Amino acid sequence: MRGSVGMLTDRSFKGTKRRQDDRHEPEFDESFRQQFEELLKWRRDVRSFRSEPVDARLVEHLISLASLAPSVGYSQPWRFVLVESDKCRESVRTNFEHCNREALKLYSGEKAQLYTSLKLAGLRDAPVQLAVFLSRSTDHGSGLGRSTMPETLEYSAVLAVHSLWLAARAHGLGLGWVSILDAMGVNRGLSVPSNWKLIAYLCIGYPKEDNSSPELLRCGWEATLPVGQLVLKR
Amino acid sequence: MRGSVGMLTDRSFKGTKRRQDDRHEPEFDESFRQQFEELLKWRRDVRSFRSEPVDARLVEHLISLASLAPSVGYSQPWRFVLVESDKCRESVRTNFEHCNREALKLYSGEKAQLYTSLKLAGLRDAPVQLAVFLSRSTDHGSGLGRSTMPETLEYSAVLAVHSLWLAARAHGLGLGWVSILDAMGVNRGLSVPSNWKLIAYLCIGYPKEDNSSPELLRCGWEATLPVGQLVLKR
């Protein structure tokens, strides 16, 4: 693959030692589970970043952890593009600004006012920008498990994003998923194959603040649904 | 919502105490990160379950953790259906068996032989079966962030599945995602609204064995892609 970069091969970062023998399953205890629940609770979609850079080896490590995600038929269809050049970043920012102006037109009154007040991207501040694509044409996995629900190939790449998101937060990093983008415009701006599908454009960096509740809840855009209302028994 | 069930409201299970004050961000240390990486590594797609039942409160707790997942515009579009009746389980099993026979026709030679040898569902053994749907028609979130990439609504439900998967593994549970299903047939079999989209049908229970590598790798169906080949710089 043209332009691929060297990666850590041992999936270690900063001298992380394997605590467990690979042959013996780890035992997760109550203390770990509590911390993991804190991680789920304090993971946020971050839009404001400090200027502090992120160690490139940490970013590579996060990508290697993302690649441990489940994938249908073990297809591993995720592809990662580290967006570093000013030209590429500018193309994504212009893309976002256009789409955001169009999206604003869908709202009126108070909702429109609130919309304009929201910071919906961190594209100027984020020291790391990572586009995650799906390789639609991959024959890895030989199609297993996706004849009836082919969208599970896309879902596999989404699972990789979530693994990366949680791992980033465990390292004190914030991540913001920008979806107000014309996907094909991103492909063109980044010169990636047209049969790759943009799954997520991620802004990553050390966050200006941490929160245990979503910004869209705090600012009054949307309320939390009671979990009990989301469950049926059959 | 007809048939909704009472849920734990405090998101606690088995006396789990909040270690952190909600106002102060948790500090994740190296020891936690190592264990979290073990969790990513030892999470598996499980197809063989022990008969031991799973505490219903634990299942409810896992659903409440899944509901902490990110969602576009804070839309929280995930809906969960606990499939408990013999009739509903039988309809899903019949659905799978039909689709699996059809999928087998796509393979020939060695791949067909290997396919028939794979256990692709745990629908007979799994003590817990949970269908995760997307409520397509939800206006929660007021469409924020999904005018250009509406598929992010689906992706939100996928993120909830992954949160649940990891949390289940941290509790020693295995989870298997069955995708060889006719989705609309599942809707009919479970009597859920036709505008709900099936995202995942999950089999959950205590696994017969733990592994740090995917079964499809171990059995020779597919190889691991080197992470370095999956990354471009732009």
Tab-separated table of C-alpha atoms in Angstrom, chain A residues 86-96 185-186 188-190:
chain	number	residue	atom	x	y	z
A	86	ASP	CA	-2.057	21.771	5.813
A	87	LYS	CA	-3.571	21.283	2.383
A	88	CYS	CA	-5.502	18.143	3.343
A	89	ARG	CA	-6.637	19.588	6.661
A	90	GLU	CA	-7.830	22.746	4.918
A	91	SER	CA	-9.853	20.707	2.434
A	92	VAL	CA	-11.649	18.935	5.285
A	93	ARG	CA	-12.273	22.208	7.138
A	94	THR	CA	-13.760	23.828	4.036
A	95	ASN	CA	-15.876	20.732	3.478
A	96	PHE	CA	-17.178	20.900	7.058
A	185	GLY	CA	-15.390	15.268	-0.879
A	186	VAL	CA	-13.203	13.930	1.930
A	188	ARG	CA	-11.100	13.548	-3.028
A	189	GLY	CA	-9.413	15.972	-0.618
A	190	LEU	CA	-7.305	13.193	0.870
